Coordinates of C-alpha atoms and ligand atoms in Angstrom, one line a residue:
M166 CA 43.8 97.7 -99.6
E167 CA 46.8 96.6 -99.8
K168 CA 49.3 96.3 -97.0
R169 CA 51.5 99.2 -98.1
I170 CA 48.6 101.3 -99.2
A171 CA 47.2 101.1 -95.5
S172 CA 50.5 101.8 -93.9
Y173 CA 51.2 104.7 -96.4
F174 CA 48.3 106.2 -95.9
S175 CA 48.1 105.5 -92.2
Q176 CA 51.6 107.5 -92.1
F177 CA 50.4 110.7 -93.5
K178 CA 46.5 110.6 -92.5
V179 CA 45.1 110.1 -95.4
P180 CA 41.1 111.6 -94.6
A181 CA 38.7 108.9 -94.7
E182 CA 36.7 110.6 -97.5
V183 CA 39.4 109.9 -99.7
I184 CA 39.8 106.3 -98.7
S185 CA 36.4 105.5 -99.0
F186 CA 36.5 107.4 -102.9
V187 CA 39.5 104.7 -103.5
D188 CA 38.5 101.6 -102.1
R189 CA 35.8 100.9 -104.0
P190 CA 35.4 99.6 -108.1
V191 CA 35.7 103.1 -110.1
G192 CA 32.9 103.0 -113.0
H193 CA 32.2 105.8 -115.3
Y194 CA 29.9 109.3 -114.8
I195 CA 27.0 109.3 -117.6
G196 CA 23.8 110.8 -117.3
G197 CA 24.2 112.4 -114.0
S198 CA 25.3 109.2 -112.1
E199 CA 28.0 106.7 -111.7
V200 CA 27.7 104.0 -113.4
H201 CA 28.9 100.3 -113.6
T202 CA 28.3 98.7 -117.0
T203 CA 30.9 96.4 -116.9
S204 CA 33.0 94.0 -114.1
D205 CA 35.8 94.3 -115.8
Q206 CA 38.7 96.6 -114.2
I207 CA 41.9 98.1 -115.3
D208 CA 44.2 98.2 -111.8
L209 CA 44.9 101.6 -110.5
I210 CA 48.5 101.7 -109.6
E211 CA 49.8 104.0 -106.5
P212 CA 53.1 105.2 -107.7
F213 CA 54.9 105.2 -104.5
T214 CA 54.2 101.8 -102.9
C215 CA 53.6 100.3 -106.9
E216 CA 50.7 98.8 -105.0
R217 CA 46.9 97.9 -106.6
L218 CA 45.0 100.8 -105.3
T219 CA 41.6 100.3 -107.0
G220 CA 40.1 99.1 -110.3
V221 CA 38.8 101.3 -112.4
A222 CA 35.9 100.5 -115.8
N223 CA 37.7 98.8 -118.1
G224 CA 34.7 100.8 -121.0
T225 CA 33.6 99.8 -124.2
V226 CA 32.5 101.5 -127.2
A227 CA 28.7 101.1 -126.2
D228 CA 29.9 103.4 -123.1
V229 CA 31.1 106.3 -124.9
D230 CA 27.6 106.0 -126.9
L231 CA 25.9 106.2 -124.2
A232 CA 27.8 109.1 -122.8
V233 CA 27.8 111.0 -126.0
R234 CA 23.8 110.3 -125.8
S235 CA 23.3 111.6 -122.8
A236 CA 25.5 114.9 -123.3
R237 CA 23.6 115.1 -126.3
S238 CA 20.3 115.1 -125.1
A239 CA 21.7 117.5 -121.9
L240 CA 21.8 119.7 -124.8
T241 CA 18.9 120.4 -126.1
G242 CA 17.1 120.0 -122.5
E243 CA 17.6 122.0 -119.7
W244 CA 21.0 123.1 -119.8
G245 CA 20.5 123.8 -123.3
R246 CA 17.5 126.4 -122.3
L247 CA 19.7 127.7 -119.5
P248 CA 20.2 131.8 -119.7
P249 CA 23.9 132.6 -119.6
L250 CA 23.5 133.9 -116.1
E251 CA 22.2 130.7 -114.4
R252 CA 25.1 128.7 -116.0
Q253 CA 27.5 131.5 -114.8
R254 CA 26.2 130.8 -111.6
L255 CA 26.3 126.6 -111.8
I256 CA 30.1 127.2 -113.0
L257 CA 31.0 129.5 -109.8
R258 CA 28.7 127.0 -107.6
L259 CA 31.3 124.3 -109.4
A260 CA 34.4 126.3 -108.3
D261 CA 33.3 126.8 -104.8
A262 CA 32.6 123.0 -104.5
I263 CA 36.1 122.2 -105.4
E264 CA 37.3 124.6 -103.2
T265 CA 35.7 122.8 -100.0
D266 CA 36.5 119.6 -101.2
A267 CA 40.5 121.0 -101.9
D268 CA 42.0 118.8 -99.3
V269 CA 40.1 115.3 -101.0
L270 CA 41.1 116.3 -104.7
S271 CA 44.7 117.0 -103.6
H272 CA 44.4 113.8 -101.8
L273 CA 43.4 112.1 -104.8
E274 CA 45.6 113.9 -107.3
S275 CA 49.0 113.2 -105.5
I276 CA 48.0 109.3 -104.9
D277 CA 47.1 108.9 -108.7
V278 CA 49.7 110.6 -110.1
G279 CA 52.7 110.2 -107.8
K280 CA 53.0 114.1 -107.1
S281 CA 53.7 116.3 -104.5
I282 CA 50.7 116.9 -102.3
S283 CA 52.0 120.4 -102.0
E284 CA 51.8 120.9 -105.7
A285 CA 48.2 119.0 -105.8
R286 CA 47.2 122.0 -103.7
S287 CA 48.9 124.8 -104.9
I288 CA 48.9 124.0 -108.6
D289 CA 46.4 121.5 -109.7
V290 CA 43.4 122.5 -107.5
A291 CA 44.3 126.3 -107.4
G292 CA 44.7 126.3 -110.7
A293 CA 41.0 124.0 -111.6
I294 CA 39.4 127.2 -109.3
A295 CA 40.9 129.8 -110.7
N296 CA 40.2 128.6 -114.5
L297 CA 36.1 128.0 -114.1
Q298 CA 36.2 131.3 -111.9
Y299 CA 37.5 133.2 -115.1
F300 CA 35.4 131.2 -117.4
A301 CA 32.3 131.5 -115.8
G302 CA 32.4 135.4 -116.2
W303 CA 32.8 134.6 -120.6
T304 CA 29.1 133.3 -120.3
S305 CA 27.1 136.8 -120.1
K306 CA 30.0 138.1 -123.2
L307 CA 29.5 135.5 -125.7
D308 CA 28.1 138.0 -128.0
G309 CA 28.1 138.2 -131.8
R310 CA 28.3 141.6 -133.9
T311 CA 26.2 143.7 -136.0
T312 CA 28.1 144.3 -139.2
K313 CA 27.6 147.6 -142.0
A314 CA 26.9 145.6 -144.9
V315 CA 29.5 147.2 -147.8
A316 CA 29.0 145.4 -151.1
L317 CA 25.0 144.6 -150.8
P318 CA 22.8 146.4 -152.8
G319 CA 19.4 147.5 -151.0
E320 CA 18.8 147.8 -147.2
T321 CA 20.1 144.8 -145.1
L322 CA 20.8 143.9 -141.7
T323 CA 24.1 141.6 -141.2
Y324 CA 24.7 139.7 -138.2
T325 CA 26.7 137.2 -136.7
V326 CA 25.4 134.9 -133.7
K327 CA 27.6 132.5 -131.2
E328 CA 26.2 129.4 -130.3
P329 CA 27.8 126.5 -128.8
V330 CA 29.7 124.1 -130.5
G331 CA 27.4 121.2 -129.2
V332 CA 29.0 118.2 -127.9
V333 CA 32.9 118.6 -126.9
A334 CA 35.2 114.8 -126.3
A335 CA 37.9 116.3 -124.0
I336 CA 40.8 113.8 -123.5
I337 CA 43.3 114.3 -121.0
P338 CA 46.6 112.8 -119.6
W339 CA 47.9 111.7 -117.0
N340 CA 50.3 114.4 -116.2
F341 CA 48.0 117.1 -114.6
P342 CA 44.5 115.2 -114.3
L343 CA 42.5 117.4 -112.7
Q344 CA 43.9 120.9 -114.1
I345 CA 44.1 120.0 -117.4
L346 CA 40.3 118.7 -117.4
S347 CA 39.4 122.2 -115.8
W348 CA 41.2 124.2 -119.0
K349 CA 38.5 122.4 -121.2
L350 CA 35.7 122.2 -118.9
A351 CA 35.3 125.4 -117.9
A352 CA 35.4 126.9 -121.2
A353 CA 33.4 124.6 -123.0
L354 CA 30.7 124.9 -120.1
A355 CA 31.1 128.9 -120.4
C356 CA 30.4 128.1 -124.0
G357 CA 27.1 126.4 -123.1
C358 CA 28.7 123.1 -124.7
T359 CA 28.3 119.4 -122.7
I360 CA 31.3 117.3 -122.2
V361 CA 32.5 113.6 -122.1
C362 CA 35.7 113.6 -120.5
K363 CA 38.3 110.7 -121.2
P364 CA 41.2 110.6 -118.3
S365 CA 44.0 108.4 -119.1
E366 CA 43.5 104.9 -117.3
Q367 CA 45.9 105.9 -114.9
T368 CA 44.3 108.8 -113.6
P369 CA 40.9 108.8 -113.3
L370 CA 39.9 109.8 -109.9
S371 CA 40.0 113.1 -109.7
A372 CA 37.9 113.5 -113.0
M373 CA 35.5 111.6 -111.2
R374 CA 35.6 113.3 -107.9
V375 CA 34.4 116.4 -110.2
A376 CA 31.5 114.9 -112.2
H377 CA 30.2 114.0 -108.6
L378 CA 31.1 117.7 -107.0
A379 CA 29.1 119.0 -110.5
A380 CA 25.7 116.7 -110.0
M381 CA 25.7 118.0 -106.0
V382 CA 25.7 121.8 -107.2
G383 CA 22.9 121.4 -109.4
F384 CA 24.3 120.6 -112.9
P385 CA 21.6 119.0 -114.9
A386 CA 22.4 115.2 -116.1
G387 CA 24.5 114.4 -119.3
V388 CA 26.2 118.0 -119.3
I389 CA 29.3 116.7 -117.6
N390 CA 30.1 112.4 -118.2
V391 CA 33.3 110.4 -117.6
V392 CA 34.0 107.3 -119.6
N393 CA 37.1 105.4 -118.1
G394 CA 39.1 102.7 -120.0
F395 CA 41.8 102.6 -122.6
G396 CA 42.9 105.6 -124.7
H397 CA 42.9 103.2 -128.1
V398 CA 39.4 102.2 -127.1
I399 CA 37.8 105.3 -125.9
G400 CA 39.4 107.9 -126.9
Q401 CA 39.2 106.8 -130.4
A402 CA 36.0 106.0 -130.1
L403 CA 34.9 110.1 -129.2
A404 CA 37.4 110.2 -131.9
A405 CA 35.3 108.5 -134.0
H406 CA 32.0 109.4 -132.6
K407 CA 29.4 111.3 -135.1
G408 CA 27.7 112.9 -132.2
V409 CA 30.7 114.4 -130.7
D410 CA 31.3 117.8 -132.3
K411 CA 34.6 119.0 -131.1
V412 CA 37.9 116.9 -129.7
S413 CA 39.9 119.1 -127.0
F414 CA 43.0 116.9 -126.6
T415 CA 46.0 116.8 -124.3
G416 CA 48.8 114.4 -124.9
S417 CA 51.3 113.1 -127.1
T418 CA 52.4 114.3 -130.5
P419 CA 51.9 111.3 -131.8
V420 CA 48.0 109.9 -130.0
G421 CA 47.6 113.9 -131.1
K422 CA 48.0 113.2 -134.8
A423 CA 46.2 109.9 -134.9
V424 CA 43.4 111.7 -133.1
G425 CA 43.2 114.3 -135.4
K426 CA 42.8 112.2 -138.5
T427 CA 40.5 110.2 -137.1
S428 CA 38.4 113.3 -136.1
L429 CA 38.7 115.0 -139.6
D430 CA 37.1 111.8 -141.0
S431 CA 33.9 113.5 -139.5
M432 CA 34.9 116.8 -139.9
K433 CA 34.6 117.4 -136.5
R434 CA 36.3 121.2 -134.8
L435 CA 39.6 120.3 -133.5
T436 CA 42.3 121.0 -130.8
L437 CA 45.7 119.5 -130.2
E438 CA 48.2 120.5 -127.2
L439 CA 50.8 118.4 -127.6
G440 CA 54.7 117.5 -126.6
G441 CA 57.5 119.9 -126.3
K442 CA 61.1 120.2 -125.9
S443 CA 61.2 123.5 -124.6
P444 CA 64.5 125.6 -125.0
V445 CA 65.8 128.0 -122.2
I446 CA 68.5 130.5 -122.9
V447 CA 70.4 132.0 -120.1
T448 CA 72.6 135.1 -121.7
G449 CA 75.7 136.5 -120.2
K450 CA 74.1 139.3 -118.5
A451 CA 71.5 137.1 -116.4
N452 CA 71.3 136.8 -112.4
L453 CA 72.1 133.7 -112.1
D454 CA 70.9 132.8 -109.3
R455 CA 67.3 133.9 -110.4
A456 CA 67.7 131.7 -113.2
A457 CA 69.4 128.8 -112.0
S458 CA 66.2 128.8 -109.3
A459 CA 63.7 129.3 -112.2
I460 CA 65.3 126.8 -114.3
L461 CA 65.2 123.7 -111.3
S462 CA 61.3 124.7 -111.0
G463 CA 60.8 124.8 -114.4
V464 CA 62.4 121.4 -115.0
F465 CA 61.9 119.7 -112.2
L466 CA 58.3 120.5 -111.0
N467 CA 55.5 117.3 -111.5
S468 CA 59.1 115.3 -111.3
G469 CA 59.7 117.1 -114.7
Q470 CA 56.6 115.7 -116.1
V471 CA 55.0 118.8 -117.6
C472 CA 54.5 119.4 -121.2
D473 CA 56.4 122.9 -121.2
A474 CA 59.5 121.8 -119.3
G475 CA 62.1 123.7 -119.7
S476 CA 64.7 120.5 -120.4
R477 CA 67.6 121.9 -122.8
V478 CA 69.7 124.7 -121.6
Y479 CA 71.6 127.0 -123.9
V480 CA 74.2 129.4 -121.6
H481 CA 76.5 131.6 -122.7
R482 CA 80.2 130.5 -122.6
S483 CA 81.2 133.4 -120.3
V484 CA 79.2 132.4 -117.6
H485 CA 78.7 128.6 -118.1
E486 CA 80.5 127.1 -115.4
E487 CA 79.0 129.0 -112.8
L488 CA 75.2 128.2 -114.1
V489 CA 75.8 124.3 -113.9
H490 CA 77.2 124.7 -110.7
K491 CA 74.4 126.3 -109.2
L492 CA 72.1 123.9 -111.4
W493 CA 74.3 121.2 -109.6
T494 CA 73.7 122.4 -106.0
G495 CA 70.2 123.3 -106.3
A496 CA 69.5 119.9 -108.1
E497 CA 70.9 118.0 -104.8
N498 CA 69.3 119.9 -102.6
L499 CA 65.4 119.4 -103.8
P500 CA 63.8 117.2 -101.1
V501 CA 62.8 113.5 -102.5
G502 CA 60.2 111.6 -101.1
A503 CA 56.5 110.8 -101.3
G504 CA 53.7 112.8 -102.9
L505 CA 51.9 112.9 -99.8
D506 CA 54.8 113.7 -97.6
P507 CA 54.1 118.2 -98.0
A508 CA 57.8 118.4 -98.2
S509 CA 59.0 116.7 -101.1
K510 CA 59.2 118.1 -104.1
I511 CA 60.6 115.1 -106.3
T512 CA 58.5 112.6 -106.0
P513 CA 57.4 108.5 -107.7
L514 CA 56.6 108.8 -111.6
V515 CA 53.4 108.1 -112.7
S516 CA 53.9 104.3 -113.2
P517 CA 56.9 101.8 -113.6
A518 CA 57.0 101.7 -117.0
H519 CA 56.9 105.2 -117.7
R520 CA 60.4 105.6 -115.2
N521 CA 61.8 102.7 -117.5
K522 CA 61.3 105.0 -120.2
V523 CA 62.5 107.9 -118.6
F524 CA 66.0 105.9 -117.5
D525 CA 66.2 104.6 -120.8
H526 CA 66.9 108.5 -121.9
I527 CA 69.3 108.9 -119.0
G528 CA 70.8 105.8 -120.1
S529 CA 71.3 107.0 -124.0
A530 CA 72.6 110.7 -122.6
H531 CA 75.3 108.3 -120.7
A532 CA 76.2 106.5 -123.8
E533 CA 75.8 109.4 -126.6
G534 CA 78.9 111.3 -124.4
A535 CA 77.0 113.8 -122.6
E536 CA 78.7 114.8 -119.0
F537 CA 77.0 113.6 -116.0
V538 CA 76.9 116.6 -113.7
T539 CA 74.3 114.8 -111.1
G540 CA 71.5 112.5 -110.7
E541 CA 70.9 109.1 -111.7
M542 CA 74.2 107.2 -113.2
D543 CA 72.3 104.5 -114.6
S544 CA 69.0 101.9 -114.2
E545 CA 70.7 100.4 -112.0
S546 CA 69.8 103.0 -109.4
Q547 CA 66.4 102.6 -109.7
R548 CA 64.7 102.9 -106.4
S549 CA 62.0 100.8 -105.4
D550 CA 60.0 103.7 -104.6
G551 CA 59.1 104.9 -107.8
I552 CA 61.7 108.1 -107.7
V553 CA 64.1 109.0 -110.7
R554 CA 66.6 111.6 -108.8
P555 CA 66.5 115.0 -110.8
T556 CA 69.5 114.7 -113.2
I557 CA 71.9 117.0 -114.8
F558 CA 73.9 116.4 -118.0
D559 CA 76.1 119.3 -119.5
N560 CA 78.0 119.6 -122.6
C561 CA 75.1 117.8 -124.6
S562 CA 74.4 118.3 -128.6
E563 CA 71.5 118.6 -130.7
N564 CA 72.8 115.2 -132.4
M565 CA 72.1 113.9 -128.3
R566 CA 68.5 112.1 -127.7
I567 CA 68.7 114.0 -124.4
F568 CA 68.3 117.5 -126.6
R569 CA 65.2 116.2 -129.1
D570 CA 63.3 114.0 -127.7
E571 CA 60.6 114.7 -125.1
I572 CA 62.0 113.1 -121.9
F573 CA 58.8 113.9 -119.5
G574 CA 60.9 113.0 -116.5
P575 CA 63.3 115.1 -114.0
V576 CA 66.2 115.2 -116.5
L577 CA 68.0 118.4 -117.7
G578 CA 70.4 118.7 -120.3
V579 CA 73.2 121.7 -120.9
S580 CA 74.9 123.3 -123.3
H581 CA 77.0 126.2 -124.0
Y582 CA 76.9 128.9 -126.9
D583 CA 79.2 131.9 -128.0
T584 CA 76.4 134.4 -129.9
L585 CA 72.5 134.8 -129.4
D586 CA 72.5 134.3 -133.0
E587 CA 73.7 130.9 -132.5
A588 CA 71.7 130.3 -129.5
T589 CA 68.4 131.1 -131.1
D590 CA 69.6 128.9 -134.2
R591 CA 69.8 126.1 -131.6
A592 CA 66.6 126.7 -129.5
N593 CA 64.8 126.6 -132.8
S594 CA 65.9 124.1 -134.5
G595 CA 63.7 121.1 -132.9
D596 CA 59.8 119.9 -134.2
F597 CA 58.0 121.5 -130.9
G598 CA 57.2 125.1 -130.2
L599 CA 55.5 124.7 -127.3
A600 CA 57.1 127.2 -124.8
A601 CA 60.9 128.7 -124.4
A602 CA 62.3 130.6 -121.5
V603 CA 64.8 133.6 -121.4
Y604 CA 66.9 134.5 -119.0
S605 CA 68.6 138.3 -119.1
E606 CA 68.5 141.0 -116.7
N607 CA 69.0 143.4 -120.1
I608 CA 65.7 144.4 -121.9
D609 CA 66.8 144.6 -125.5
E610 CA 68.3 141.2 -125.0
T611 CA 64.8 139.3 -123.6
I612 CA 62.4 141.4 -126.2
M613 CA 64.8 140.6 -129.0
L614 CA 64.6 136.6 -127.8
S615 CA 61.1 136.4 -127.5
R616 CA 60.3 138.2 -130.6
R617 CA 63.0 135.3 -132.3
L618 CA 62.1 132.1 -130.6
K619 CA 59.4 130.0 -132.2
A620 CA 57.0 129.0 -129.7
G621 CA 53.5 129.0 -128.4
N622 CA 54.6 130.3 -124.7
I623 CA 57.7 132.4 -123.7
Y624 CA 58.6 132.9 -120.5
I625 CA 60.9 136.4 -119.2
N626 CA 62.9 135.0 -116.0
A627 CA 60.7 132.4 -115.0
H628 CA 59.0 129.4 -116.3
G629 CA 55.6 127.9 -116.4
L630 CA 53.6 130.6 -115.4
L631 CA 49.9 130.0 -115.6
D632 CA 47.0 132.5 -116.1
P633 CA 43.6 131.9 -117.3
T634 CA 43.7 134.7 -118.7
M635 CA 46.5 134.3 -120.8
P636 CA 46.4 131.2 -124.0
F637 CA 48.4 128.5 -123.7
G638 CA 49.5 126.1 -126.9
G639 CA 52.1 125.5 -129.1
L640 CA 53.6 125.3 -132.5
G641 CA 54.8 123.2 -135.4
A642 CA 54.7 119.3 -133.6
S643 CA 53.3 120.9 -130.2
G644 CA 50.0 121.2 -131.6
F645 CA 47.3 123.7 -132.5
G646 CA 44.7 125.9 -130.9
K647 CA 44.7 127.4 -127.0
D648 CA 43.5 126.2 -123.9
M649 CA 42.8 128.8 -121.3
G650 CA 42.3 133.0 -122.4
A651 CA 39.7 134.6 -124.3
E652 CA 41.2 133.3 -127.7
Q653 CA 40.3 129.3 -126.2
L654 CA 36.3 130.6 -126.8
D655 CA 35.9 130.0 -130.3
G656 CA 37.2 126.5 -130.2
F657 CA 33.7 125.9 -128.7
L658 CA 31.7 128.4 -130.6
S659 CA 30.5 128.4 -133.7
T660 CA 29.7 131.8 -135.3
K661 CA 26.3 132.0 -137.2
S662 CA 26.0 134.7 -140.7
I663 CA 22.5 136.2 -140.7
Y664 CA 21.9 138.3 -143.9
V665 CA 18.3 140.1 -144.1
Q666 CA 17.2 141.8 -146.8
V667 CA 15.2 144.6 -145.8
A668 CA 12.1 145.1 -148.2
G669 CA 12.5 148.6 -149.8
H670 CA 9.8 151.1 -149.1
S671 CA 9.6 154.5 -150.0
T672 CA 9.3 157.5 -147.4
T673 CA 5.8 158.4 -148.1
D674 CA 4.8 154.6 -146.9
Ligands
NDP68 P1 49.1 110.1 -124.5 O1 49.2 111.3 -125.5 O2 49.4 108.8 -124.3 O3 48.0 110.5 -123.8 C1 46.7 111.4 -124.0 C2 45.7 111.0 -123.6 O4 45.0 110.0 -125.0 C3 45.5 109.8 -122.5 O5 43.8 109.9 -122.2 C4 45.2 108.2 -123.3 O6 44.7 107.5 -122.9 C5 44.6 108.7 -124.5 N1 44.9 108.1 -126.0 C6 45.6 107.1 -125.6 N2 45.7 106.2 -127.1 C7 44.5 107.0 -127.7 C8 44.1 107.2 -129.1 N3 44.8 105.9 -130.2 N4 42.8 107.7 -129.8 C9 42.6 108.7 -128.4 N5 42.9 108.9 -127.5 C10 43.7 108.1 -127.3 O7 50.1 111.2 -123.6 P2 50.1 111.4 -122.2 O8 49.1 111.1 -121.4 O9 51.4 110.0 -122.1 O10 50.6 112.6 -121.7 C11 51.8 112.7 -122.0 C12 52.0 113.9 -123.0 O11 50.9 115.2 -123.0 C13 53.5 114.5 -123.2 O12 53.8 114.3 -124.5 C14 53.3 115.8 -123.1 O13 53.9 116.6 -123.7 C15 51.2 116.1 -123.3 N6 51.0 117.2 -122.5 C16 50.7 118.0 -123.4 C17 50.6 119.6 -122.4 C18 50.3 121.0 -123.5 O14 49.3 121.6 -123.1 N7 50.6 121.1 -125.0 C19 49.8 119.4 -121.5 C20 50.4 118.1 -120.5 C21 51.3 117.1 -121.6 P3 45.1 106.0 -121.7 O15 46.1 106.7 -121.1 O16 44.2 105.7 -121.5 O17 46.2 105.5 -122.9

């Protein structure tokens, strides 16, 4: 292990089990065990030290083929024959195993993504457990329905059955690797599907750990597979593979579009959870302390690397100055530091390359005339620890990149408005439609705005609330289909319609 990583780990007393899990080459998980099909490795960089943590297998199309074949045979094997209540039991056991392993998984997520270990525990690990527990209950409730035919002659029996869609390819981004894996895994398993997961090559550790835990609690070989490697190789091969029935993709809009086109060539089912640039409206009737605190956590959670981050604020002119002051003092007081430090809220971004992109956006905001409030002046102030300080610009407008583009870092833009019509028109003006937030103590305003805003998820006096019962997904350039909620189940099920023509009998027969 590299010197700075070793001293970082010893400073924060990283458990020996975590070290033994990462201090080795990471392979793929296929057919019930970890396999090493190649010695070709991609460097995994720890974001706080920027040193090499370990190497992860640079997978090939052949690895994808192996994993898909393994997932297909599991479909028709023991897994496919399990009664729903047995599936439910296994999913609950996996949730329990994740709970027992929470300390290891939070450490893995923190050192892989750079994120705060406190958030890894309370959001990523807790969210994964909740998703599995919620969807476990659905295994026994996936009924079809019996209909009463209304246009058929004679006597008929007409009913539908629900069947697992088959092999699911789950393509996962790097910002919440465990939680987003659980979004796909929980519902797919509940529906009886098998899965081939492709994590980002930057953050493969938690998916590998979950695959090991699943085998430990008794999942049959081949139900959960993980293939590591680059997206343009592994993700692309999964989208193109004829043995994959459904692609559930979470990631950026351009990659999602490409994955969608490839998937449709072989007529796969498809869910696309894509990017966002979520607007926030603060009316003159808002509680500004409450609003400022929720806005700050909504945009700076996970150091801004959140798809539904509320990154453009429209505030009524009458309370503009006061809100900006509260945002400024709140942002300056956010604890900045290493991901493994439980007190840190702003931690290193996932990679130097991503940090450079965020600095490019900050540079453009300065250049385009946004008014600097706090944070990073320019790329010269880059720190060696991978962190970008929470940065706020005021007096932004829609023709500036900071108000149009998804930055995916700790950068907030603010602008003031005069009427609610103006605020909604401007909030709805972008291509994305993932989320929007409204702050007001006036119930009529909140209901009216929640109806007028074009987004898949609306938050009132809060930001980023998530619950397994609630479907999450976007409109427009933010994609289509839902993760979580009962609505997600249909994405992993095929509905078969069965018509039975009953032979006519007289009553004396
Ligand atoms: P990317 O689109 O770059 O990557 C997402 C996944 O796709 C990764 O596993 C990546 O692999 C893979 N991939 C890359 N190229 C291809 C390809 N040609 N074919 C198939 N798969 C490919 O997104 P990021 O990982 O950078 O994640 C950030 C984005 O994700 C943001 O836009 C964010 O808004 C969005 N997101 C959306 C969410 C939602 O629910 N709507 C939730 C969280 C994030 P690799 O990394 O190995 O290249």
